[in-house]
Structures are given as structure tokens and as C-alpha cells.
Short mmCIF file of C-alpha atoms in Angstrom, two decimals:
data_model
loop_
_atom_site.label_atom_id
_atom_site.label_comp_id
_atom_site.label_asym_id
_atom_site.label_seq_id
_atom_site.Cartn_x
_atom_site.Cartn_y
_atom_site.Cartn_z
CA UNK T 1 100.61 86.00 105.10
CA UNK T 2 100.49 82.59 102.95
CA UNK T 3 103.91 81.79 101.46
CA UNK T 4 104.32 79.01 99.08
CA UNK T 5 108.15 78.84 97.99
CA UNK T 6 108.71 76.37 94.94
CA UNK T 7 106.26 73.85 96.34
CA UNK T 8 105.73 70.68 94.95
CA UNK T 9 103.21 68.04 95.82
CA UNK T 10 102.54 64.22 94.72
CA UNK T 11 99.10 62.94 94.99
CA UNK T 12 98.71 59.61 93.53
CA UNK T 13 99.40 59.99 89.46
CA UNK T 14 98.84 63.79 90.44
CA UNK T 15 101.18 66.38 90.62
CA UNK T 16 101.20 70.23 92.09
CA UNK T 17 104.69 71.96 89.79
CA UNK T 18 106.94 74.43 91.44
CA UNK T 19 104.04 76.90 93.11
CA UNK T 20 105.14 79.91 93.94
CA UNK T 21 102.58 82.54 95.54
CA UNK T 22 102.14 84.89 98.43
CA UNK T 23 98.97 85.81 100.15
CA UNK T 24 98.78 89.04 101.69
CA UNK T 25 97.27 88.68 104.85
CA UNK T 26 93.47 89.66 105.37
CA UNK T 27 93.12 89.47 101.99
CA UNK T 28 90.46 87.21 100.06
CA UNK T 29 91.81 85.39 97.14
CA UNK T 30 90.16 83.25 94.54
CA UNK T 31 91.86 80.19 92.55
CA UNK T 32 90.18 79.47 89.78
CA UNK T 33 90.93 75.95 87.37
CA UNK T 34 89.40 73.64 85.09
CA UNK T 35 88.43 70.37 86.58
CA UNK T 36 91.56 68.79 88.02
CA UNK T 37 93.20 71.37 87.97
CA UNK T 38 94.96 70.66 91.36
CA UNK T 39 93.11 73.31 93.05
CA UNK T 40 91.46 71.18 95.73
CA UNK T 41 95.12 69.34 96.19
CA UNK T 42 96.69 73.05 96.50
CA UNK T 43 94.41 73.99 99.20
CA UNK T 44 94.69 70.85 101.52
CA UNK T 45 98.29 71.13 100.98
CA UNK T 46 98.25 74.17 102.61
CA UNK T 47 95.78 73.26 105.64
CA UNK T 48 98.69 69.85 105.98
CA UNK T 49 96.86 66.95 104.32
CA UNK T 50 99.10 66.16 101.86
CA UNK T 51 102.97 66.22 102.69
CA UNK T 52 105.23 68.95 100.81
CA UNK T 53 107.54 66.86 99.00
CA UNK T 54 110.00 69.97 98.13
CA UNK T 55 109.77 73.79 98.87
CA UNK T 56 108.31 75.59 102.00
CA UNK T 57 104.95 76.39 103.15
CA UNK T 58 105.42 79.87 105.23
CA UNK T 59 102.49 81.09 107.33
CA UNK T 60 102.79 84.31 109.24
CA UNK T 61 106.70 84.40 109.05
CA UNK T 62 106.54 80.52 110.52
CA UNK T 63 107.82 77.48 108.17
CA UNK T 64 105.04 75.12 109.23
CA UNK T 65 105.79 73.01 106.31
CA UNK T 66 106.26 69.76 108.30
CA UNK T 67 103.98 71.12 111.38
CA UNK T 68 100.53 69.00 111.81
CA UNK T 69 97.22 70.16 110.30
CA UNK T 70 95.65 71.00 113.89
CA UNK T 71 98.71 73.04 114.69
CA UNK T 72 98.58 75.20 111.28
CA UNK T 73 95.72 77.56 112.80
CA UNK T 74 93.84 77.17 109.40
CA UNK T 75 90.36 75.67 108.68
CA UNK T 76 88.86 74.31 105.50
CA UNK T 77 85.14 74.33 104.75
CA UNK T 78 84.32 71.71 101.46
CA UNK T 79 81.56 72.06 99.65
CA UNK T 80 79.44 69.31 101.25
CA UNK T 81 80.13 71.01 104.54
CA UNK T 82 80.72 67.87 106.26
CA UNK T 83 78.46 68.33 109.30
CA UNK T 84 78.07 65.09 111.79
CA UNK T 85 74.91 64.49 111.08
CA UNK T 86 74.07 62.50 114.56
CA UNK T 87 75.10 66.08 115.66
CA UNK T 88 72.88 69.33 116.57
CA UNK T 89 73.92 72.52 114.70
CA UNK T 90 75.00 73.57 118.62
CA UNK T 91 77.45 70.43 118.68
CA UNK T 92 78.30 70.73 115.75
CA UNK T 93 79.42 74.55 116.12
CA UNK T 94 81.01 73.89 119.11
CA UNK T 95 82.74 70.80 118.52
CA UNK T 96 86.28 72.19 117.30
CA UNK T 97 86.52 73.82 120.74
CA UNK T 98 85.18 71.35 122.81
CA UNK T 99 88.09 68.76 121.09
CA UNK T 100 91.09 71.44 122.18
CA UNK T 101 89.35 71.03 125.59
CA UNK T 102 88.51 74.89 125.54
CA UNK T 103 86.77 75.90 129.01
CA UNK T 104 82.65 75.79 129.68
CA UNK T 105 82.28 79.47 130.11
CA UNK T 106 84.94 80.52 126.80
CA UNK T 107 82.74 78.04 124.80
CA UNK T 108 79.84 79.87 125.56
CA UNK T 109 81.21 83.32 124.99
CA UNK T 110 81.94 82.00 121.19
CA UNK T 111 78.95 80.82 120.37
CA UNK T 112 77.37 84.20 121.34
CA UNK T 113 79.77 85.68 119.55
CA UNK T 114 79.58 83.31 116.46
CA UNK T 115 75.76 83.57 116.26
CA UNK T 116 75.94 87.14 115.57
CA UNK T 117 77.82 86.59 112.71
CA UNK T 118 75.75 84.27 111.38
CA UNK T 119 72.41 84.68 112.97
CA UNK T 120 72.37 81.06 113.33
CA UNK T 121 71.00 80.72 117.12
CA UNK T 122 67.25 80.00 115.74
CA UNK T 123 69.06 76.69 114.48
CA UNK T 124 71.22 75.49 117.18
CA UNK T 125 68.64 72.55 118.45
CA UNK T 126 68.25 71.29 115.06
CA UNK T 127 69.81 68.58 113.40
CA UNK T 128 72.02 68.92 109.58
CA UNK T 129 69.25 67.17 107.68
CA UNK T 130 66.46 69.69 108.64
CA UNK T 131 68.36 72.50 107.59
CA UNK T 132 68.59 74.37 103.71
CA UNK T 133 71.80 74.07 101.71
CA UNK T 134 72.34 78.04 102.84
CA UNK T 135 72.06 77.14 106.40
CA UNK T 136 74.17 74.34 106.08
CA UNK T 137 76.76 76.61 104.51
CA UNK T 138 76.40 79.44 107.38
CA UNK T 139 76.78 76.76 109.87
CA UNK T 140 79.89 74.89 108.32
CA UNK T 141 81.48 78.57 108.26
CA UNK T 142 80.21 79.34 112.09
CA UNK T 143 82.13 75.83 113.05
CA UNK T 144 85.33 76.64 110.86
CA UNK T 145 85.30 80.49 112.40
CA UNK T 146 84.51 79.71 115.97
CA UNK T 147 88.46 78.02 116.76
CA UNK T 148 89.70 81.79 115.64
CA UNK T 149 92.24 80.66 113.13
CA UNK T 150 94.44 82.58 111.14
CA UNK T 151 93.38 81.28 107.93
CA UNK T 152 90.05 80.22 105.92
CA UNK T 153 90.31 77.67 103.30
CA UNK T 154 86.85 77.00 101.11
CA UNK T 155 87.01 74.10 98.42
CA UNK T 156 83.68 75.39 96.48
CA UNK T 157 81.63 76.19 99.01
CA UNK T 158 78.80 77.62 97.04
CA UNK T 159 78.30 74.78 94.25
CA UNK T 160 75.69 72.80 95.90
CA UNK T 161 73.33 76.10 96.38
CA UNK T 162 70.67 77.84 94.40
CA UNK T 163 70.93 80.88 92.47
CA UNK T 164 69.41 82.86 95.18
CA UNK T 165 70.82 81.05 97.94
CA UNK T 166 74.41 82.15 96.45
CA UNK T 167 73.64 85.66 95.97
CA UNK T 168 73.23 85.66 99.44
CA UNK T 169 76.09 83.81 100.40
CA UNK T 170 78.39 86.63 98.43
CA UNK T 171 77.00 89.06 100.69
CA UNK T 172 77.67 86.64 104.07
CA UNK T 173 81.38 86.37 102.97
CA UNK T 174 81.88 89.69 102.22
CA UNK T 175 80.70 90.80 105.29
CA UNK T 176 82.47 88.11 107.11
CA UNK T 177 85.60 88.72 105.40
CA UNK T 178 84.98 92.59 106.14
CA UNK T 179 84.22 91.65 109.99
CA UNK T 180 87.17 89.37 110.53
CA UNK T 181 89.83 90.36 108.38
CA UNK T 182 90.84 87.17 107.95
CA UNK T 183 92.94 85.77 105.38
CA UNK T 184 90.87 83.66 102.78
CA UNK T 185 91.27 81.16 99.88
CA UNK T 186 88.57 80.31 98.07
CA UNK T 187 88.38 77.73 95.23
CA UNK T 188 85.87 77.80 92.51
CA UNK T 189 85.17 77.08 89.07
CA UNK T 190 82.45 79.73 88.65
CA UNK T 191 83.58 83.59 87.10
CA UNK T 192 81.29 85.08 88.79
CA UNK T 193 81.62 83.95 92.24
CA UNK T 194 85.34 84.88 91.66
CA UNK T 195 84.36 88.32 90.22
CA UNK T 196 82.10 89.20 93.40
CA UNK T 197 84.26 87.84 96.24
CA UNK T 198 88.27 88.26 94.75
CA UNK T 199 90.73 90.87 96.06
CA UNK T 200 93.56 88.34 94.03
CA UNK T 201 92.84 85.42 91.85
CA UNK T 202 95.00 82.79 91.04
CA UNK T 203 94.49 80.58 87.90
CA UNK T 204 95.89 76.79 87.91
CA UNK T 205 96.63 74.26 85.29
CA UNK T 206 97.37 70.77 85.43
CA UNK T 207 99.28 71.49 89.05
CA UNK T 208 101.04 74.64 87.48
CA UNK T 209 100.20 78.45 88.48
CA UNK T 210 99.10 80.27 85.44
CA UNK T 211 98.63 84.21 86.25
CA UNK T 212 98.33 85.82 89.76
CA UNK T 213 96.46 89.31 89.56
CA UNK T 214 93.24 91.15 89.76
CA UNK T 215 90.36 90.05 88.42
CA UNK T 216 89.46 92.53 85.87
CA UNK T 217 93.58 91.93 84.78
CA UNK T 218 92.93 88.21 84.47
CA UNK T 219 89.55 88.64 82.75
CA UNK T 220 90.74 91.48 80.57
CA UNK T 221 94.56 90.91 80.42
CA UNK T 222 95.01 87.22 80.48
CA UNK T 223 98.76 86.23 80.29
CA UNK T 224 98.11 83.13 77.98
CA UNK T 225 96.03 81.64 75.41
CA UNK T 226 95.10 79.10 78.23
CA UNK T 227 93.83 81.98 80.71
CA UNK T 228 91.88 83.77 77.83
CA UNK T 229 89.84 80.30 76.84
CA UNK T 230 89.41 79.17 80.42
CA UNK T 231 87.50 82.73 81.03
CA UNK T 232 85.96 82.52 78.32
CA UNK T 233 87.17 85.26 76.00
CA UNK T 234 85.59 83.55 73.01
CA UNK T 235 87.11 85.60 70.58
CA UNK T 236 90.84 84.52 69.79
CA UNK T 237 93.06 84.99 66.77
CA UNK T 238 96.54 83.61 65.93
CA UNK T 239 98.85 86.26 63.65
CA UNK T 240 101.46 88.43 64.14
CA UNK T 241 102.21 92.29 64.50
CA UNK T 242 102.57 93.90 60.55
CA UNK T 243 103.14 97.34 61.65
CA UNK T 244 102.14 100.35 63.95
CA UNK T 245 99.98 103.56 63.31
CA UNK T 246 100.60 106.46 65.96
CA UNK T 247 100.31 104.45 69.06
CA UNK T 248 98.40 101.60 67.71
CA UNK T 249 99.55 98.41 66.45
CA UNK T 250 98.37 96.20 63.49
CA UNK T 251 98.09 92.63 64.27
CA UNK T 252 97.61 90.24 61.05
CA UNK T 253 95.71 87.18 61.10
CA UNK T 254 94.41 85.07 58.11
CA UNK T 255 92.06 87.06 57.08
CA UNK T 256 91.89 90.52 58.95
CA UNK T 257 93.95 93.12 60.31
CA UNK T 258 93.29 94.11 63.80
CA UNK T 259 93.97 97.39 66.00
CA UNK T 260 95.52 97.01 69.21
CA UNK T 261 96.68 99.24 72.35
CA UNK T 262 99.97 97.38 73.25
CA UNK T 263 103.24 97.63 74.74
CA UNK T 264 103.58 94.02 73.24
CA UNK T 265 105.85 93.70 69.80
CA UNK T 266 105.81 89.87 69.83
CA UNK T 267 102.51 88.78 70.17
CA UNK T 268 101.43 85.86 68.65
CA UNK T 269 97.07 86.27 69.73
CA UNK T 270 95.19 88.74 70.14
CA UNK T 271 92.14 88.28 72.30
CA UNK T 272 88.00 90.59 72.11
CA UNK T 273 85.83 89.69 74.86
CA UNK T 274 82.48 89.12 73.56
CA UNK T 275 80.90 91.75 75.62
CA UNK T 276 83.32 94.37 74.62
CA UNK T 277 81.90 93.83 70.56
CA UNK T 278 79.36 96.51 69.45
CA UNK T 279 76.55 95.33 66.01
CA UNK T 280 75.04 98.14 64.36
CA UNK T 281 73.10 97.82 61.23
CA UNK T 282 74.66 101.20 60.02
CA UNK T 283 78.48 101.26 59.24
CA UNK T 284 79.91 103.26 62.21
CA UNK T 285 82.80 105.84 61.85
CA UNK T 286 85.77 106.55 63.91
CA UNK T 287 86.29 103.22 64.84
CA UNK T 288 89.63 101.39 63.99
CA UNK T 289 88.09 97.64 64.38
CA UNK T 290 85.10 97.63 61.66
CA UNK T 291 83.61 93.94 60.08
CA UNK T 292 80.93 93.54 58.51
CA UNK T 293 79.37 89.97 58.89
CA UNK T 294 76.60 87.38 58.18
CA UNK T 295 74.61 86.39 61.87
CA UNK T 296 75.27 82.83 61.69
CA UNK T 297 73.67 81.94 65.30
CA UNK T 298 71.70 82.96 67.65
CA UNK T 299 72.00 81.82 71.67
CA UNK T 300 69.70 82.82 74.18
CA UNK T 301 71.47 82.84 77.85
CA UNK T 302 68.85 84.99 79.49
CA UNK T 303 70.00 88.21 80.22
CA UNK T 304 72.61 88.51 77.33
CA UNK T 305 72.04 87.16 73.47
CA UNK T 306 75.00 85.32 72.02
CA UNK T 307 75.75 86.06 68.59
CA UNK T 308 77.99 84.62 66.35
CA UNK T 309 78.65 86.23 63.17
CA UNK T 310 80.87 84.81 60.20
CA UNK T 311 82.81 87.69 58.59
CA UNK T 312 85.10 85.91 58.18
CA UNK T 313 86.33 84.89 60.99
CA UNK T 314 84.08 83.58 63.36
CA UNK T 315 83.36 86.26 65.91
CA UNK T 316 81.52 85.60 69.26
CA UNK T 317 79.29 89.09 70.84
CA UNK T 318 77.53 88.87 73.89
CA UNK T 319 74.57 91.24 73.61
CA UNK T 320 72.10 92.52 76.34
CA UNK T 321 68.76 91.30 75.51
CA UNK T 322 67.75 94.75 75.27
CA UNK T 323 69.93 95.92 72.60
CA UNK T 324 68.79 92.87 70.88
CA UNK T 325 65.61 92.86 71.06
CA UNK T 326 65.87 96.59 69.90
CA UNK T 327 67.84 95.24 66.47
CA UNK T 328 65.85 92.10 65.76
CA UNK T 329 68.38 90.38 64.97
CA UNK T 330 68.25 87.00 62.89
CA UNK T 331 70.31 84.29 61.22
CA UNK T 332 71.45 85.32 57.75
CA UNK T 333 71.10 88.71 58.85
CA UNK T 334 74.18 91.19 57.62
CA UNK T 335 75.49 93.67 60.36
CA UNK T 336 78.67 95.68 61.19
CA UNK T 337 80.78 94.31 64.23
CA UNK T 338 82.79 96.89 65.83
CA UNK T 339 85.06 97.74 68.60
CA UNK T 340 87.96 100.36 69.51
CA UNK T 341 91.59 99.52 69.76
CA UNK T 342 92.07 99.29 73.34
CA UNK T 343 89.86 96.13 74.08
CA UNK T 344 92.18 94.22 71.84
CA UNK T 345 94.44 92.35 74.20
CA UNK T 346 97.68 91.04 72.26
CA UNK T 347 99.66 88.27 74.22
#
């Protein structure tokens, strides 16, 4: 169990705001942020490498809050993985236990027993240069694992690897996570990543906590206009709520009236993810969230077709290149844009 109790943190002109938050333990949470965020500063906070100015750090029931980094029983892994290079993967595995003066024989029982989690004994004679950014990565996790600490701290540890070389990666920490049950925080930038690995995520800005939840509640419920733009909602609209039919509410912008599922009566946006937009050449029925619009551009981001059509507004779909492909779409092009009440989030 992570327990951050108003925590605040100075870091040169930097600063981390009243953070509150509680990690169940074995769980694997994701924080997600722009760039400076504070994310990187909220995770060495917690392994002791900045000082807590005010608040409490609580890990495992213990208030380690002034306790030294080495005495925390948490390890970080950064994104450059920060192998000694003058090192072999074997020393460099090893090297946490060898420092706490761990005996011969328990050093060798670990590294059997780390090498089967990683299946990195074909690389233990090798040096860091020689290896692939995905055995770098296995090996940086085999050295942070082998102490046995309570806690797992990664500051983007996927960033600096291929597309393929990730994939595989989500499936090592899943399985590691699965194997160990041991608590993890992960920080990232990339939706994704956070999608495939999160139990929890936590979104930061500027040094301040902006939702704690699931992911498909921060993706599809975000609690601000700031956590629907950083994931990328795309489509948001200022109003009000006008009224309410049966259980659905009407929320007025400029120039449309939208249909929303919502307990919310004060909302002053109400947010469509682009993938949850239908087109159809042909008007559809029984459908309270009909627009018909001009295709004003086209985006091509591989698997999924961007399209932004001016009704007006401006709305943003995100098409699968099938479907598509299948309507031969163009610019100028008019279409119907379509979607039911529910997907309208109102905040």
C-alpha cells in the first residue's frame, strides 16, 4: 500500500500541490501527464530523492517519509535503464545485492531465480552496448527485481523501444506483474501503454492530481475539460443543459442541441470521442444525435481514418480504414454524423 497524504514537493521553480492518493498494494497503476507534468518528480519523491516538504509518504502502514531511499524497499527503473556500462549484464544484475553485502550462495539462488523471469541467462557475459533496447529493458527490470522490494517504480520505461519491441514488453510486465504481485507505478505519456498495462491511472497537471480511476472511466468519463483534451477526446462543446426528455438531457451549444445520459444538471461541456461517431451516407433513424455535415479533411493514421466534418461545428470521427474505404469518402463530400445519447459525456 502507497499512501501519499497532502504531499507537497519543491523542485527548483517546480512544484508537486497537495497529492493525495493511495495505491492498493499488488496493484499496477499508470500516471499519465503532459510534459512536465511533475510525474517524474512524483515518482522519485516516492522512491526518497526529493525531500517531502509537507504531508506523509506511508508505505505498508510505515511513515517512511524522512527514511533514506535504500531503506524504502522500492526500486525505480528510468527509461535509459542506466546500466554501468564497464559492467556485464551478470554484474550488472547482481550488483544491488552484492552492495547490501548479500551472501555468495543467496546471490546465486537469485539470479537463477531472476533469469527465469526474464530468460536473460543467454546475456549474462555480455556487456550493455551489445545488447537491443528490449534486452536492455528486461535486464534493467531483472536488476531492479532481484533486491525483492516491495515496490516498482518505472519513469517511461518503454519510450526508447520499437513498436514491436513494446508490444512485447506489455506482455513481460504483465506477466511479471502477474508473477510477483508486486505493487507498480508506471509513468507514461503514451494511451496505449496505459490502456494495456493499468489496473488505476492517475492523471497529473502542473504538480496537481487531476482524476484517479479506471481507465475506460478516465478515457470515457473524464472529470475535466483538461482530462478530456489530454486523452484526446477531440470532440468538445461548451453550452449548458436546456431541458430533459424521459431520461435524457438536452445540452445547448452555439449551434446544436445535444442528447446526453447524465446524472449531471450543471454541466458546462459535453465531450464525443471520435471513435464513438458513426457517418452514413443515408440519414439514419432512431438515433437522438443526427448532423449532417460537409467532410472538410481527411487524415490517414494507418489503421483508423480521421475525419473532420464541418456541420457546423467542427466534429472529429475516427474511422476504421475499412469502413472507409467501404464509403469512399472525400473532401467536400456531404454525410450524416451520428451517435446515441449515452456516449455523450457532460462534465
Amino acid at each position: 500500500m502507497i499512501e501519499l497524504k497532502n504531499v507537497q514537493v519543491k523542485v527548483a521553480d517546480f512544484n508537486l500541490q497537495q497529492i493525495n492518493l493511495a495505491v492498493a498494494k499488488g496493484t499496477y497503476t499508470v500516471i499519465l501527464g503532459p510534459t512536465g507534468a511533475g510525474k517524474t518528480v512524483l515518482l522519485e519523491s516516492i522512491a526518497g530523492l526529493h525531500a517531502i516538504r509537507e504531508g506523509a509518504l506511508i508505505l505498508d502502514g510505515k511513515n517512511v517519509t524522512d527514511v533514506v531511499p535504500e531503506e524504502r524497499g522500492v526500486s525505480i527503473v528510468y527509461q535509459d535503464y542506466t546500466l554501468f556500462p564497464h559492467l556485464t549484464v551478470k554484474e550488472n544484475i547482481i550488483f544491488g545485492l552484492k552492495v547490501r553485502h548479500v551472501a555468495q550462495s543467496k546471490i546465486i539462488e537469485q539470479l537463477e531465480w531472476i533469469c527465469g523471469i526474464f530468460d536473460v541467462e543467454p546475456l549474462l557475459k555480455r556487456l550493455p552496448a551489445t545488447l537491443s533496447g528490449g534486452e536492455r529493458q528486461r535486464v534493467a527490470l531483472a536488476r531492479a527485481l532481484i533486491t525483492g522490494p516491495e515496490i516498482l517504480l518505472l519513469d517511461e520505461p518503454l519510450s526508447a523501444l520499437d513498436a514491436e519491441s513494446r508490444e512485447e514488453m506489455y506482455a513481460q510486465l504483465k506477466d511479471t506483474h502477474r508473477k510477483l504481485n508486486i505493487t507498480t507505478l508506471h509513468v507514461t505519456h503514451d494511451f496505449e501503454e496505459a490502456m494495456s498495462l493499468a489496473d488505476n491511472i492517475v492523471v497529473i497537471n502542473r504538480g496537481k492530481i487531476a482524476q484517479i480511476d479506471k481507465p475506460s472511466e478516465i478515457f470515457y468519463h473524464p472529470a475535466s475539460e483538461f482530462v478530456a483534451r489530454f486523452t484526446m477526446a477531440r470532440n468538445i462543446f461548451e453550452g449548458k443543459i436546456t431541458g430533459q426528455v424521459k431520461n435524457e438531457k438536452i445540452f445547448k451549444t452555439d449551434s446544436i442541441e445535444l442528447y446526453a445520459v447524465s446524472d449531471n444538471n450543471t454541466a458546462q461541456f459535453a465531450v464525443i470521442r471520435a471513435e464513438m461517431i458513426q457517418l452514413t451516407v443515408e440519414k439514419p433513424v432512431s438515433v437522438p444525435n443526427v448532423f449532417r455535415g460537409t467532410v472538410k479533411s481527411i487524415i490517414d493514421k494507418g489503421a483508423n481514418i480521421l475525419v473532420t466534418l464541418d456541420c457546423p461545428p467542427l466534429f472529429e470521427c475516427l474511422l476504421p480504414r475499412r469502413q472507409f474505404e467501404i464509403m469512399s469518402l472525400n473532401t467536400g463530400q456531404q454525410v450524416y454524423l451520428s451517435f446515441p445519447a449515452s456516449p455523450v459525456h457532460l462534465i
